[in-house]
XYZ file of C-alpha atoms in Angstrom:
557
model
C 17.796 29.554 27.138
C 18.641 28.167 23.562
C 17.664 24.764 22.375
C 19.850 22.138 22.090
C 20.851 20.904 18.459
C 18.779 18.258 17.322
C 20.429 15.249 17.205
C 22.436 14.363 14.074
C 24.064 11.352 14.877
C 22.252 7.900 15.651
C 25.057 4.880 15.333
C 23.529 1.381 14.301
C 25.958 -1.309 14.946
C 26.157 -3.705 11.999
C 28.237 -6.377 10.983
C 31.657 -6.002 9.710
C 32.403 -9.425 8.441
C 30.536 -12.933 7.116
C 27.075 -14.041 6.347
C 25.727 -10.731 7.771
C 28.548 -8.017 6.461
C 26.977 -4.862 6.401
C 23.630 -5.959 8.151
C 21.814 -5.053 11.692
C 22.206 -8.957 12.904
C 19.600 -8.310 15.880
C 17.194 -6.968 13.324
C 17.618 -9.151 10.312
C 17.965 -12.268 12.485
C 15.011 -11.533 14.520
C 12.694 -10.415 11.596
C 13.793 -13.803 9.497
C 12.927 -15.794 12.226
C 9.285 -14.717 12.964
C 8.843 -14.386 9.423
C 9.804 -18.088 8.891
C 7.679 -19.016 11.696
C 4.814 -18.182 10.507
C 5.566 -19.871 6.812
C 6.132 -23.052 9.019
C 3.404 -22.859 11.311
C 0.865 -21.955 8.109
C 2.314 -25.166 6.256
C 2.928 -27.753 8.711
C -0.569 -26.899 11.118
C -3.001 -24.646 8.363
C -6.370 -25.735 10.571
C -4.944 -24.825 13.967
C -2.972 -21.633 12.123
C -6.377 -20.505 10.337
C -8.093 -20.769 13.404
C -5.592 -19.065 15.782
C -5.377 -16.233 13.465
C -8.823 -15.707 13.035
C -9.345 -15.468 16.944
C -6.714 -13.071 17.030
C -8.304 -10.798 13.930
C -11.739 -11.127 15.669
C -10.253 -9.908 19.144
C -8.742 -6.885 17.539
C -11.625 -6.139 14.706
C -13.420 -6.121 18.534
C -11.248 -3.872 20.204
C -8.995 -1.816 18.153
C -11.121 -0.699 15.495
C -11.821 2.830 17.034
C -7.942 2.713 16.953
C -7.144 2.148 13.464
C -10.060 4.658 12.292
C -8.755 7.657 14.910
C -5.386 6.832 13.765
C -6.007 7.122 10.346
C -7.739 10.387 10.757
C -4.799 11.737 12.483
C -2.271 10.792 9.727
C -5.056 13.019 7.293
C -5.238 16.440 9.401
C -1.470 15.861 10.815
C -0.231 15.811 6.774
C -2.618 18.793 5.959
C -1.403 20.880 8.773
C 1.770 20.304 8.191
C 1.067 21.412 4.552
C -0.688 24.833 5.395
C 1.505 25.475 8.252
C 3.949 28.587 6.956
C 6.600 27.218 8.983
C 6.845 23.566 8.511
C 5.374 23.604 4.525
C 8.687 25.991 3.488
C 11.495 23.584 4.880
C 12.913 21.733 2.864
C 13.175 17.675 2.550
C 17.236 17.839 2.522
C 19.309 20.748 2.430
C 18.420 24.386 2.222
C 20.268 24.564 -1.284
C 18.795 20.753 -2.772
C 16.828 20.795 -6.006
C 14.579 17.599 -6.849
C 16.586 14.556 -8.220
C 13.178 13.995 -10.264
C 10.474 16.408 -12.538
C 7.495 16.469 -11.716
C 5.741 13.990 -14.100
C 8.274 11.412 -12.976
C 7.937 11.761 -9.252
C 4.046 11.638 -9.748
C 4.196 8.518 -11.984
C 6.820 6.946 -9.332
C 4.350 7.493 -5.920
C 1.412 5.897 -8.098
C 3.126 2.855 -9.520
C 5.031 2.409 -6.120
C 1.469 2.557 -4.076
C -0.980 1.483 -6.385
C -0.010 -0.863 -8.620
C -1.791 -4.194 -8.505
C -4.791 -2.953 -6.834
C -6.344 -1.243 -9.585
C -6.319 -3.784 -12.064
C -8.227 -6.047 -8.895
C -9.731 -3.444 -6.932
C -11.044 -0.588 -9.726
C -13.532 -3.137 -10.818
C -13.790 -5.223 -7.701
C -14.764 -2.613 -5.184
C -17.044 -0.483 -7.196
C -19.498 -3.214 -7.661
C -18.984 -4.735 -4.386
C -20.375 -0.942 -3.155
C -22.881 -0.851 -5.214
C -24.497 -3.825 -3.929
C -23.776 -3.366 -0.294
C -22.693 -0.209 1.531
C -23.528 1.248 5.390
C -26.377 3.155 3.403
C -27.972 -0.061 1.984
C -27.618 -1.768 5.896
C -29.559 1.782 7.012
C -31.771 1.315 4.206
C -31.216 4.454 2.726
C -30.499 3.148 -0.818
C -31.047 0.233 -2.383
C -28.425 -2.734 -3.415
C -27.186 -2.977 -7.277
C -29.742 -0.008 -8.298
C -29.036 3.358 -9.772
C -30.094 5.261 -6.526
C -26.962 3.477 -4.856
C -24.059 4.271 -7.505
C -23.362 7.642 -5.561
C -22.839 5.617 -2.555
C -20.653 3.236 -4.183
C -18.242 5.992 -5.422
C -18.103 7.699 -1.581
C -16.878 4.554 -0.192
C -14.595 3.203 -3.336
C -13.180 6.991 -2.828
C -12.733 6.817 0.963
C -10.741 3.737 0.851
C -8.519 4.566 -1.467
C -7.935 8.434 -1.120
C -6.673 10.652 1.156
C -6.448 8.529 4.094
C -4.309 5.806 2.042
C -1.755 8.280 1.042
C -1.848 10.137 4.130
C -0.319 6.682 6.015
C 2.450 6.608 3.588
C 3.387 10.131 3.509
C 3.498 10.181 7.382
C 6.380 7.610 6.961
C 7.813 8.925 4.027
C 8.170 12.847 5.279
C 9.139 11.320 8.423
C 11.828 9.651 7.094
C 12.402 12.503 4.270
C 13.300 15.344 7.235
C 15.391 13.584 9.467
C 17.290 11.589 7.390
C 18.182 14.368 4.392
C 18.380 17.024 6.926
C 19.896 15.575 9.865
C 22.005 12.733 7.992
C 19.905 10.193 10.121
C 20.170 6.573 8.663
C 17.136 5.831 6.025
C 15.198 3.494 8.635
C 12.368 3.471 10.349
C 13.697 3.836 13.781
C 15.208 7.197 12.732
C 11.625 9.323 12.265
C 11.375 8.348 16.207
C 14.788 10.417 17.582
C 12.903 13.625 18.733
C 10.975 11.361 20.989
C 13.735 8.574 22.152
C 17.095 9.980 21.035
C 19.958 7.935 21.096
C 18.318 4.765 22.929
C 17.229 3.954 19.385
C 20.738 3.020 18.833
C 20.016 -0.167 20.581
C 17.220 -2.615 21.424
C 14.598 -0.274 21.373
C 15.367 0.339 17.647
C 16.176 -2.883 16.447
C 12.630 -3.769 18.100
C 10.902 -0.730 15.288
C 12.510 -1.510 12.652
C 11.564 -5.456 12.924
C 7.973 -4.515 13.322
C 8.321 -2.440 10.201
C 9.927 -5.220 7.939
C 7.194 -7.992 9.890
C 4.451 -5.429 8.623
C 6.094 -4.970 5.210
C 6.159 -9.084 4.686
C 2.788 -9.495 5.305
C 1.271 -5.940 3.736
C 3.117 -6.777 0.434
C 2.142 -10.324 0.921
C -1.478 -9.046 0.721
C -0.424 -7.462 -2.320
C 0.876 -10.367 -4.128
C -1.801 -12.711 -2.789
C -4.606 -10.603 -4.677
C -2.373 -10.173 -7.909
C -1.830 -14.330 -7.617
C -5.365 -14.727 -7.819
C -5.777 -12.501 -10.179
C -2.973 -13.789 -12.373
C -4.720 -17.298 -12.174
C -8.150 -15.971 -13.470
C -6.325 -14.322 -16.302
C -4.584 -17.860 -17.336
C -8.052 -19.465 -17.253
C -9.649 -16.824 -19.201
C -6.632 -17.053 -21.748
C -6.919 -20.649 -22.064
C -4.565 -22.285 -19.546
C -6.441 -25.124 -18.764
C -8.825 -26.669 -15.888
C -6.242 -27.585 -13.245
C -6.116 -24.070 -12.369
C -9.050 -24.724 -10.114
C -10.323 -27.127 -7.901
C -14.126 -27.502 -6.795
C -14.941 -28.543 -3.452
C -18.179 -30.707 -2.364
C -20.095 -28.073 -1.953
C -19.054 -26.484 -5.426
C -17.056 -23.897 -4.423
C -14.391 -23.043 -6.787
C -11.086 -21.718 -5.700
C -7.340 -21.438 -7.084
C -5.793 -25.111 -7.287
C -2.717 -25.468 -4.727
C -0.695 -26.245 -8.381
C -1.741 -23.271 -9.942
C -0.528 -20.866 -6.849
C 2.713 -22.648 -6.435
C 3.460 -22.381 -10.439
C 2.061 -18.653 -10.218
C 4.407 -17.941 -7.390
C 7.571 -19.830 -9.217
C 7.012 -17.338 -11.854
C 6.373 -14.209 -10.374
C 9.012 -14.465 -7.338
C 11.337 -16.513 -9.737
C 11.123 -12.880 -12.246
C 11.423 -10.712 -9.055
C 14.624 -11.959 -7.425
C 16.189 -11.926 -10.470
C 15.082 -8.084 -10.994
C 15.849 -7.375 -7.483
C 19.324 -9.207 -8.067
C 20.342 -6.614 -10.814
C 19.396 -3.847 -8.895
C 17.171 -0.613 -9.100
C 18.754 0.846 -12.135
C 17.792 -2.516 -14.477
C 15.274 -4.430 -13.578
C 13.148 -2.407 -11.563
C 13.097 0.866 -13.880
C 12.547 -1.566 -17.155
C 9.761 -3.337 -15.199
C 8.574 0.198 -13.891
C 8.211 1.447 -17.605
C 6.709 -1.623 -18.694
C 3.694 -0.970 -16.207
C 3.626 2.715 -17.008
C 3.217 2.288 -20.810
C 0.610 -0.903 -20.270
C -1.168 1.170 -17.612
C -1.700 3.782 -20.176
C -3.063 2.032 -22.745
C -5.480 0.004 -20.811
C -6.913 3.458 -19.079
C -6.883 4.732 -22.689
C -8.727 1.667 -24.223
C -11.957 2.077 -20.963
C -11.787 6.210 -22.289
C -12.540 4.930 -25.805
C -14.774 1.318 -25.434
C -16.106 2.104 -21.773
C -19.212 3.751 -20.219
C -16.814 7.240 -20.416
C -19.752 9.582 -19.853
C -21.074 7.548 -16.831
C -17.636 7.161 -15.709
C -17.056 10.729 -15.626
C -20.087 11.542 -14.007
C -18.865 9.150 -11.448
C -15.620 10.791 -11.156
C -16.344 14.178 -10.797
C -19.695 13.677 -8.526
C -18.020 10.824 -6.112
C -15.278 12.948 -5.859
C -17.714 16.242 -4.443
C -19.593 13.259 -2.724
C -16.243 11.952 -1.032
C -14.916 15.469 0.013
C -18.305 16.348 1.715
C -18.265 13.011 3.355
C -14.601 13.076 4.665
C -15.499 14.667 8.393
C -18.113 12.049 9.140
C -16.666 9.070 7.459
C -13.159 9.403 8.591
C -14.153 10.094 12.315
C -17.533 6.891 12.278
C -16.780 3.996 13.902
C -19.490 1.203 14.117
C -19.446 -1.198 16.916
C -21.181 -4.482 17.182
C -24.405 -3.480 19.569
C -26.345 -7.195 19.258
C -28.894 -5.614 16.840
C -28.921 -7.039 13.404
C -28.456 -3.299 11.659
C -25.259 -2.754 14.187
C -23.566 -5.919 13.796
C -23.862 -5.440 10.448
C -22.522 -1.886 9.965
C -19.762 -3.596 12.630
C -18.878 -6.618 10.499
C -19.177 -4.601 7.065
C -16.152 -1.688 8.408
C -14.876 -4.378 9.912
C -14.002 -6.066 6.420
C -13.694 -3.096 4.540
C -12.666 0.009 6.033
C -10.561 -1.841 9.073
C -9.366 -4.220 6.867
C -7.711 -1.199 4.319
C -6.452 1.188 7.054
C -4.364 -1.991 8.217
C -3.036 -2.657 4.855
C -2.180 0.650 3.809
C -0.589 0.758 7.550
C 1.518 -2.330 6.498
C 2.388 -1.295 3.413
C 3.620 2.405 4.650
C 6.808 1.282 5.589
C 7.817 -0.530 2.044
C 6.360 2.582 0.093
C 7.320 5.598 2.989
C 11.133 4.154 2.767
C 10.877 4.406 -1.079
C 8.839 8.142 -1.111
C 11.291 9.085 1.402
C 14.342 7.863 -1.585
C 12.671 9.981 -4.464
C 11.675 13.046 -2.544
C 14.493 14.701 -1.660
C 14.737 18.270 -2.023
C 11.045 18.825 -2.049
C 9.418 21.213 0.365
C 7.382 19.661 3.232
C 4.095 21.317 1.479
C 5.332 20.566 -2.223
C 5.909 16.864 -0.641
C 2.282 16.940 1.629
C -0.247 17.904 -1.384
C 1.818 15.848 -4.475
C 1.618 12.447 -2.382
C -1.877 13.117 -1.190
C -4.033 14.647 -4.023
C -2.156 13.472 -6.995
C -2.030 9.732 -6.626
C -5.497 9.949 -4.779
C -6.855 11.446 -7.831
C -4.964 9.123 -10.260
C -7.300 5.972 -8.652
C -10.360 7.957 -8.801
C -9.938 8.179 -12.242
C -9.679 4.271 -12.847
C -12.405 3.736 -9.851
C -14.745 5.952 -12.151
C -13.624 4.458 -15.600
C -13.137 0.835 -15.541
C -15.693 0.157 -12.386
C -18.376 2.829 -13.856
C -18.193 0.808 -17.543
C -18.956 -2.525 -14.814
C -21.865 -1.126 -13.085
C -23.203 0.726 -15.996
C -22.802 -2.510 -18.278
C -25.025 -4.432 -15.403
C -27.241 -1.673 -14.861
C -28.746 -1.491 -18.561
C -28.765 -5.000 -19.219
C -25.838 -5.774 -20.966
C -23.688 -7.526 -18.509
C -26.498 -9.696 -17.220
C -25.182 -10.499 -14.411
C -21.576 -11.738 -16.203
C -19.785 -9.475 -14.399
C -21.279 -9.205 -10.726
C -21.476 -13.127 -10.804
C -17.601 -12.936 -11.143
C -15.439 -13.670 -8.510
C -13.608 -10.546 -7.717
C -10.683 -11.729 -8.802
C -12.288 -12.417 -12.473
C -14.358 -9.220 -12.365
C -12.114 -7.314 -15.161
C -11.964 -10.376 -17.768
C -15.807 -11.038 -17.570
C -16.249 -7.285 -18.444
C -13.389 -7.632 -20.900
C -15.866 -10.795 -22.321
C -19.029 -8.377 -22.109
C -17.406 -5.308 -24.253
C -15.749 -7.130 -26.670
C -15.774 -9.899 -29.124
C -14.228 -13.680 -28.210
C -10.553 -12.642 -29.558
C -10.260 -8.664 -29.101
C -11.464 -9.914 -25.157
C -8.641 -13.170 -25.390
C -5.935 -10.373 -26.845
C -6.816 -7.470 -23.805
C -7.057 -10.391 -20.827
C -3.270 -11.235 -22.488
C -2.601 -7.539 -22.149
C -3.878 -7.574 -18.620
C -1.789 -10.384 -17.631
C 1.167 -9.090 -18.604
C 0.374 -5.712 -16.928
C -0.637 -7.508 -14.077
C 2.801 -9.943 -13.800
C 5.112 -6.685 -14.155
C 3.250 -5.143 -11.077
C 3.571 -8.432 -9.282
C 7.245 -8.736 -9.852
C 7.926 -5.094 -9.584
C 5.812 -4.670 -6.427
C 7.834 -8.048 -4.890
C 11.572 -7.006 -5.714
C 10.676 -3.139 -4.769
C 9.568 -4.897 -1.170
C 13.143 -7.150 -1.043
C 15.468 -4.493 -1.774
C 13.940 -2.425 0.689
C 13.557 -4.836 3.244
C 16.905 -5.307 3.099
C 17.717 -1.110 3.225
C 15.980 -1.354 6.974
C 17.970 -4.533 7.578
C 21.071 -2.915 6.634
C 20.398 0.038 9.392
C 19.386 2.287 5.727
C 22.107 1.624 4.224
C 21.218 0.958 -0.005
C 24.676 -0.774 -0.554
C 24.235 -4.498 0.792
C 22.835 -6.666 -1.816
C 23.658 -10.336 -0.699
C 22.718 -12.662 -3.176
C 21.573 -15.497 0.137
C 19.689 -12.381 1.341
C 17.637 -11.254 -1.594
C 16.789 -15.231 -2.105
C 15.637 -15.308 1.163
C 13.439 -12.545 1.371
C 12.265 -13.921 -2.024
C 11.583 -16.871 -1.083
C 10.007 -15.933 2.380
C 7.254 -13.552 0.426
C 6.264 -16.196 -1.515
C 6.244 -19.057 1.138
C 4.271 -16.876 2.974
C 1.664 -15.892 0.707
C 1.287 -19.686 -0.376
C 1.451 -20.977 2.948
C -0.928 -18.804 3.841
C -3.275 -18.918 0.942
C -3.293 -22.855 1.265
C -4.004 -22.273 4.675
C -6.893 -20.387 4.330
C -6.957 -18.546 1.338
C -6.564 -14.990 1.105
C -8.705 -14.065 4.566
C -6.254 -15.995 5.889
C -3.479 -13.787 4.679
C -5.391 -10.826 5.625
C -6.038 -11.609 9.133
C -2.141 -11.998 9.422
C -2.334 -8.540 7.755
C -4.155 -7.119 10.192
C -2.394 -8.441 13.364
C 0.968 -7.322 11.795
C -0.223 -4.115 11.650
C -1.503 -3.316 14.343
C 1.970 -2.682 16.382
C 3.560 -0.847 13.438
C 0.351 1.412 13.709
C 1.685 2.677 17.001
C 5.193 3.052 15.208
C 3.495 5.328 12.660
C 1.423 7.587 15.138
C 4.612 7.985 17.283
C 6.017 8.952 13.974
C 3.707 11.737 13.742
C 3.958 13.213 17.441
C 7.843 13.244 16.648
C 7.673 14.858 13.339
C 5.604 17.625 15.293
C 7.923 17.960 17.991
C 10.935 17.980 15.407
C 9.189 20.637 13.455
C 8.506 23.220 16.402
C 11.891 22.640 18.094
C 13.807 23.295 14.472
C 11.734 26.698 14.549
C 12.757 27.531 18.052
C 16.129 26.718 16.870
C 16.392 28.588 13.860
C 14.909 31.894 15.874
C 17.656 31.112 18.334
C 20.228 31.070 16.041
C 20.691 26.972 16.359
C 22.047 24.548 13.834
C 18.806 22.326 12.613
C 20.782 20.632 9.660
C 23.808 18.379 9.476
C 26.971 19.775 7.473
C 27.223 18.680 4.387
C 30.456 17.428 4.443
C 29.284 15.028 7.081
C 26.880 13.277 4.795
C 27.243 9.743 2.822
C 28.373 10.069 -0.833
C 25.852 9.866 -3.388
């Protein structure tokens, strides 16, 4: 008996007239409402907020972390299988006839900007040196903290986080999207990588349900984001001479951002974004987009030429050999808290690494699948697979090597001493700006970085409105309400104030974590349908079954 044709219609009701023309109401309604909940509950009650969502982060850090680590490792080996498997890695992400929309060099540059962005100017530096001086082999006592006998294990875990399994969680929701919505003319949402499992019951509440806990996740994962870069972009105005009332020291002597610096940082940066995301992908976002491409250049150009480069490249090309061998143990290890000291330690350090990361790359999979998904389109499943794993991966390996080895090489021969690991992480880059270069060449590069660092932050923010409101919109690109952009403007940076004030950026990462954690399940029922979409469209073909939508039946470009 032949298959059944997969299914090639899935209707999503959406308003036909006022506020909410062109819109899901259930799901944009729903999603604004939680969303402004939270902003309200952070402002009005930050102690009991702080301390609510701290319980909740411990409960799941407690029980779930075995989940996020196994589900993480199944977005890796599900996205390589697919890729090797001769009869998934031929079809094609669209029609059998579609070409790419994009070369190659631009669709590489467009996955890194889109899912790296303002994490390597924080994190390339940051995380290194964080490694070097404590990592699980330091807790086992294999290596020792901030010495040379510990750089190695530095590079594994810098790699780990940001490699494979990163990329892996987008492209899951990306190919997902990719193959049912090119070749079976399924809306561009979320909900519609889930048909082979639900079918047409996605049409209603159960879909509206997924594609809320995709724009939730997206809010908070981008708010992550943005609340690193606004940290970020505060240390850079110090550095460049902005003044003292960017910080406020506590009693006892803690500095931290001043609640006037975040609220002008935010004016700024979400003030530049709305208007960007107002005028649309074809302005504002590509000018922005080449802005960061041609500052990102330079800056990676400048470590090459003033950096540690031959220490840097022996970190890139050793942690890389280091990372590959480590990838079966590392990806599979959980540590759980046993009530020894070494346990709970290896517990609380994945716990606020490793756990923390494979929720935000979870969280921000639906803002950067949607928009891999959009510039992907007549790419083979394999051709898709390896360029949105290895290439990006590779791309932050290279500015994990170079701008983190010049920190740690810079501290371990003296020259630093101590400037730079004495940094808050957020300062980490200017101090070793300060250490390589003289007073002004280090004021004109922070300015540099600044800049760099404000495109990515309004980029990354009007990227994350316009598609929040494609999901909203039941995938649908046209709707651009000017009250709904401002919203969803404003909401991102309410809630990365609200929650930074609240309890500064753990605060905003415990959210993270919780909104996550139901869009993980989204993402590994993702997977199980892609599979089961992929065998039954090779059944079909065999049998002599339709597995693509007519062209004539699809949207106009």
């Amino acid at each position: 008996m032949a298959p059944k044709p997969p299914l090639m219609d899935l209707p999503i009701k959406t308003a036909e007239s006022g506020f909410y023309r062109g819109f899901t109401k259930d799901v944009t309604i729903t999603a604004k409402i939680l969303v402004g909940a939270l902003i309200i509950w952070a402002v009005a009650f930050p102690d009991a907020a702080a301390s609510v969502l701290g319980g909740i982060n411990g409960f799941i850090l407690g029980t779930f972390n075995y989940w996020y680590v196994y589900a993480m490792a199944f977005f890796v080996i599900l996205c390589l299988g697919l890729a090797l498997w001769p009869a998934s890695g031929r079809l094609k992400l669209g029609m059998p006839d579609d070409q790419p929309e994009f070369s190659n060099f631009s669709w590489f540059s467009m996955m890194f900007g889109a899912g790296i962005g303002i994490g390597m100017l924080t994190f390339a530096t940051a995380e290194p040196m964080y490694h070097w001086a404590s990592n699980p082999a330091t807790i086992m006592g294999d290596t020792t903290g901030s010495s040379a006998d510990n750089v190695r294990d530095a590079y594994i875990w810098s790699f780990t986080h940001w490699g494979l399994a990163a990329w892996a969680s987008y492209a899951i929701v990306g190919l997902s999207l990719g193959y049912f919505s090119y070749r079976r003319g399924l809306p561009l949402t979320i909900r519609s990588g889930l048909t082979p499992l639900f079918g047409k019951a996605l049409s209603g509440p159960l879909g509206h349900v997924v594609d809320v806990v995709a724009v939730v996740a997206t809010v908070l994962g981008v708010s992550q984001t943005l609340g690193f870069g606004v940290e970020q972009f505060i240390s850079g105005l110090y550095r460049i001479g902005f003044g003292e009332w960017l910080y406020t020291t506590d009693a006892a002597g803690e500095q931290s951002s001043s609640t006037m610096a975040i609220i002008v940082a935010l004016i700024v940066i979400m003030g530049a974004s709305t208007l960007s995301a107002l005028s649309g992908v074809g302005k504002g976002i590509k000018w922005l987009s080449n802005i960061n491409m041609g500052l990102s250049f330079f800056i990676l150009v400048f470590f090459i030429i003033f950096g540690s480069t031959f220490f840097g490249l022996t970190a890139l090309f050793v942690g890389i050999w280091d990372y590959l061998l480590s990838i079966p143990g590392n990806i599979l290890t959980v540590w759980a808290a046993d009530g020894t000291e070494q346990g709970d330690a290896l517990a609380g350090w994945q716990g606020g690494w490793t756990i923390f990361y494979w929720a935000w790359w979870i969280a921000f999979a639906p803002f950067v699948g949607v928009f891999l998904a959009r510039i992907s389109r007549g790419r083979t499943v394999r051709e898709y697979v390896l360029g949105a794993l290895i290439i990006p991966a590779v791309m932050c390996f290279v500015w994990f090597a170079l701008v983190g080895g010049t920190a740690i090489d810079l501290e371990l021969n003296g020259d630093a001493n101590g400037a730079i690991t004495g940094a808050g992480q957020s300062d980490q880059l200017f101090a070793m700006l300060a250490v390589i270069l003289e007073p002004t060449l280090a004021w004109i590069m922070s300015v540099i970085v600044v800049i760099l660092l404000l495109t990515y932050l309004v980029t990354s923010a009007d990227s994350a409105v316009l598609i929040i409101n494609t999901i909203n919109a039941a995938g649908d690109e046209g709707p651009k309400a000017r009250p709904h952009i401002l919203f969803w403007g404003a909401a991102l940076a309410f809630v990365v104030g609200g929650l930074i004030i609240a309890g500064g950026l753990g605060a905003i990462q415990t959210a993270m974590v919780i909104g996550a954690l139901p869009f993980s399940v989204v993402m590994v029922l993702m997977g199980f349908a892609l599979i089961k979409g992929i065998w039954l469209d090779g059944k079909r073909e065999a049998a002599g079954v339709q597995t693509t939508v007519d062209e004539a039946a699809l949207p106009a470009e």
